[in-house]
Amino acid sequence: MTASPETGPLSTPADPVSVEVTDRLPPAAVAEVLALLEAALAADGVRPVSEESELRLQHGGVPSGSDVTARDAAGTLLGYARLELPAGAPDAEAELVVAPAARRRGVGTALLARVEELAGDRPLATWAHGQLPGSTELATGRGYTQARVLLQMRRPLDGVDPDPHPALPAGVTVATFRPGTDEDAWLQVNARAFAAHPEQGRWTRTDLELREAEAWFDPAGFFLAWRDGRLLGSHWTKVHPAGEAGDQPIGEVYVLGIDPDAQGMRLGRALTDLGLAHLRARGLSHVLLYVEEDNTAAVSLYERSGFTRFAVDVSWRRSPAR
């Protein structure tokens, strides 16, 4: 949810705002939304919607998803929201962004009100990336409360061993991901490792293959630990280009997951060391990761590993009136 970093009261639109809902935007409208996302990133310094929402905008998603757009009388795009009504999940989920030039005109309110209507009787959870003041004001003003807090943590890579030789358990070997071969094994371990995670644990083969098709995907930075043909865990790294997460390119601990049956083998530390070394070899100076704030054990572990808190994303949640 990116409304506005400015101060001042929210207002009713000076001009009529038309809010439209579609299962899939046509290519020309997708291009408009992508341009709006770029403008919001440049204005706010934070990506306005998640990677998942952007992928579904471009490639489509589950049948229960919708794209919601706000336009003025001339047809100019003022704002965008992505709504998901995942089957089997109690909450509807949304993200929204308002064009920087259209803020403080009630566009965010109009978008959020329409998304609330679409959510119906389900509670609605919406992410505010970067915890901008306008997003907080919009959410609290409509009765939302904080449900989750996601920390972005960062550390420099200059102290990373460029050639680690981690001690692996007997019989364990590490290899890089093989597109077209390792998908099923990785998805099984990912689902087990993140069974309690509301987003990561639901990934499908389509979700994985969409990311494999992205320009940033690099199997050389995707490390898998095997023993006797069984996948035990993995560390998938990512590189953000300059301008996406800062002025310079930056690495990410994208997905680090260990099968529950392999916990206690110190595979997480070994795979982390290999991934960080790979990112340093790419010439990067820093790395980021995301972790739930209430996962105190993981936060403490990352802090001991040199990571410090950098930014915050907040999931706001509201139950419909009964």
Short mmCIF file of C-alpha atoms in Angstrom, two decimals, residues 69-182:
data_model
loop_
_atom_site.label_atom_id
_atom_site.label_comp_id
_atom_site.label_asym_id
_atom_site.label_seq_id
_atom_site.Cartn_x
_atom_site.Cartn_y
_atom_site.Cartn_z
CA THR A 69 -7.30 0.38 -11.65
CA ALA A 70 -8.29 3.96 -10.88
CA ARG A 71 -8.49 6.55 -13.67
CA ASP A 72 -9.63 10.14 -14.04
CA ALA A 73 -12.21 11.37 -16.53
CA ALA A 74 -9.54 11.67 -19.23
CA GLY A 75 -8.52 8.04 -18.75
CA THR A 76 -5.19 8.77 -17.05
CA LEU A 77 -4.08 6.00 -14.73
CA LEU A 78 -4.06 7.27 -11.14
CA GLY A 79 -3.64 4.09 -9.10
CA TYR A 80 -3.51 0.32 -9.12
CA ALA A 81 -4.36 -2.51 -6.73
CA ARG A 82 -3.84 -6.25 -6.93
CA LEU A 83 -6.39 -8.36 -5.03
CA GLU A 84 -6.06 -12.06 -4.24
CA LEU A 85 -8.81 -14.26 -2.80
CA PRO A 86 -6.76 -17.43 -2.21
CA ALA A 87 -8.73 -20.64 -1.88
CA GLY A 88 -8.50 -22.18 1.56
CA ALA A 89 -7.08 -19.03 3.18
CA PRO A 90 -9.20 -17.00 5.60
CA ASP A 91 -8.06 -13.57 4.43
CA ALA A 92 -8.30 -11.67 1.19
CA GLU A 93 -4.95 -10.09 0.31
CA ALA A 94 -4.22 -6.83 -1.51
CA GLU A 95 -1.52 -4.34 -2.41
CA LEU A 96 -2.14 -0.90 -3.85
CA VAL A 97 -0.22 2.08 -5.14
CA VAL A 98 -1.17 5.63 -6.13
CA ALA A 99 0.72 7.60 -8.77
CA PRO A 100 2.94 10.21 -7.07
CA ALA A 101 1.27 13.07 -8.94
CA ALA A 102 -2.22 11.88 -7.92
CA ARG A 103 -1.75 11.59 -4.17
CA ARG A 104 -3.78 13.42 -1.54
CA ARG A 105 -6.77 13.39 -3.90
CA GLY A 106 -8.65 10.42 -2.43
CA VAL A 107 -7.44 7.91 -5.03
CA GLY A 108 -6.06 5.54 -2.40
CA THR A 109 -9.31 5.70 -0.47
CA ALA A 110 -11.34 4.93 -3.61
CA LEU A 111 -9.11 1.98 -4.50
CA LEU A 112 -9.12 0.53 -1.00
CA ALA A 113 -12.89 0.92 -0.65
CA ARG A 114 -13.43 -1.01 -3.90
CA VAL A 115 -11.03 -3.75 -2.81
CA GLU A 116 -12.89 -4.02 0.50
CA GLU A 117 -16.15 -4.49 -1.41
CA LEU A 118 -14.58 -7.26 -3.49
CA ALA A 119 -13.26 -8.98 -0.35
CA GLY A 120 -16.83 -9.26 0.92
CA ASP A 121 -17.14 -11.09 4.23
CA ARG A 122 -13.46 -12.05 4.36
CA PRO A 123 -10.97 -10.08 6.44
CA LEU A 124 -8.65 -8.05 4.22
CA ALA A 125 -4.88 -7.90 4.68
CA THR A 126 -2.89 -5.35 2.70
CA TRP A 127 0.86 -4.75 2.68
CA ALA A 128 2.40 -1.30 3.10
CA HIS A 129 5.95 -1.42 1.80
CA GLY A 130 8.37 0.92 3.52
CA GLN A 131 5.80 1.97 6.14
CA LEU A 132 5.29 5.37 4.50
CA PRO A 133 3.29 7.88 6.59
CA GLY A 134 0.49 8.18 4.05
CA SER A 135 -0.01 4.40 4.00
CA THR A 136 -0.22 4.28 7.78
CA GLU A 137 -2.73 7.14 7.80
CA LEU A 138 -4.89 5.52 5.14
CA ALA A 139 -4.92 2.13 6.91
CA THR A 140 -5.59 3.39 10.43
CA GLY A 141 -8.22 5.80 9.16
CA ARG A 142 -10.22 2.88 7.76
CA GLY A 143 -9.95 0.73 10.88
CA TYR A 144 -6.97 -1.47 10.03
CA THR A 145 -4.52 -2.75 12.64
CA GLN A 146 -1.01 -4.11 12.24
CA ALA A 147 -1.05 -7.87 11.69
CA ARG A 148 2.51 -8.63 10.56
CA VAL A 149 5.79 -6.75 10.38
CA LEU A 150 8.43 -7.83 7.87
CA LEU A 151 11.96 -6.60 8.46
CA GLN A 152 14.43 -5.95 5.69
CA MET A 153 17.93 -6.50 7.07
CA ARG A 154 21.24 -5.76 5.35
CA ARG A 155 24.93 -6.37 5.85
CA PRO A 156 28.11 -5.57 3.92
CA LEU A 157 29.86 -8.34 2.02
CA ASP A 158 33.43 -7.16 2.53
CA GLY A 159 33.92 -9.53 5.49
CA VAL A 160 32.60 -12.59 3.66
CA ASP A 161 35.02 -15.44 2.94
CA PRO A 162 35.28 -15.42 -0.86
CA ASP A 163 36.18 -19.12 -0.97
CA PRO A 164 34.33 -20.92 1.82
CA HIS A 165 34.77 -24.62 2.42
CA PRO A 166 31.95 -25.35 4.86
CA ALA A 167 32.05 -28.59 6.80
CA LEU A 168 29.17 -30.67 5.46
CA PRO A 169 27.62 -33.70 7.15
CA ALA A 170 28.75 -37.09 5.93
CA GLY A 171 27.35 -37.90 2.50
CA VAL A 172 26.05 -34.38 1.81
CA THR A 173 27.06 -32.62 -1.38
CA VAL A 174 26.12 -29.17 -2.70
CA ALA A 175 25.33 -28.51 -6.35
CA THR A 176 23.70 -25.67 -8.23
CA PHE A 177 20.11 -25.79 -9.45
CA ARG A 178 19.38 -27.60 -12.73
CA PRO A 179 16.44 -25.97 -14.57
CA GLY A 180 14.07 -28.58 -15.90
CA THR A 181 15.33 -31.21 -13.43
CA ASP A 182 15.23 -29.97 -9.84
#
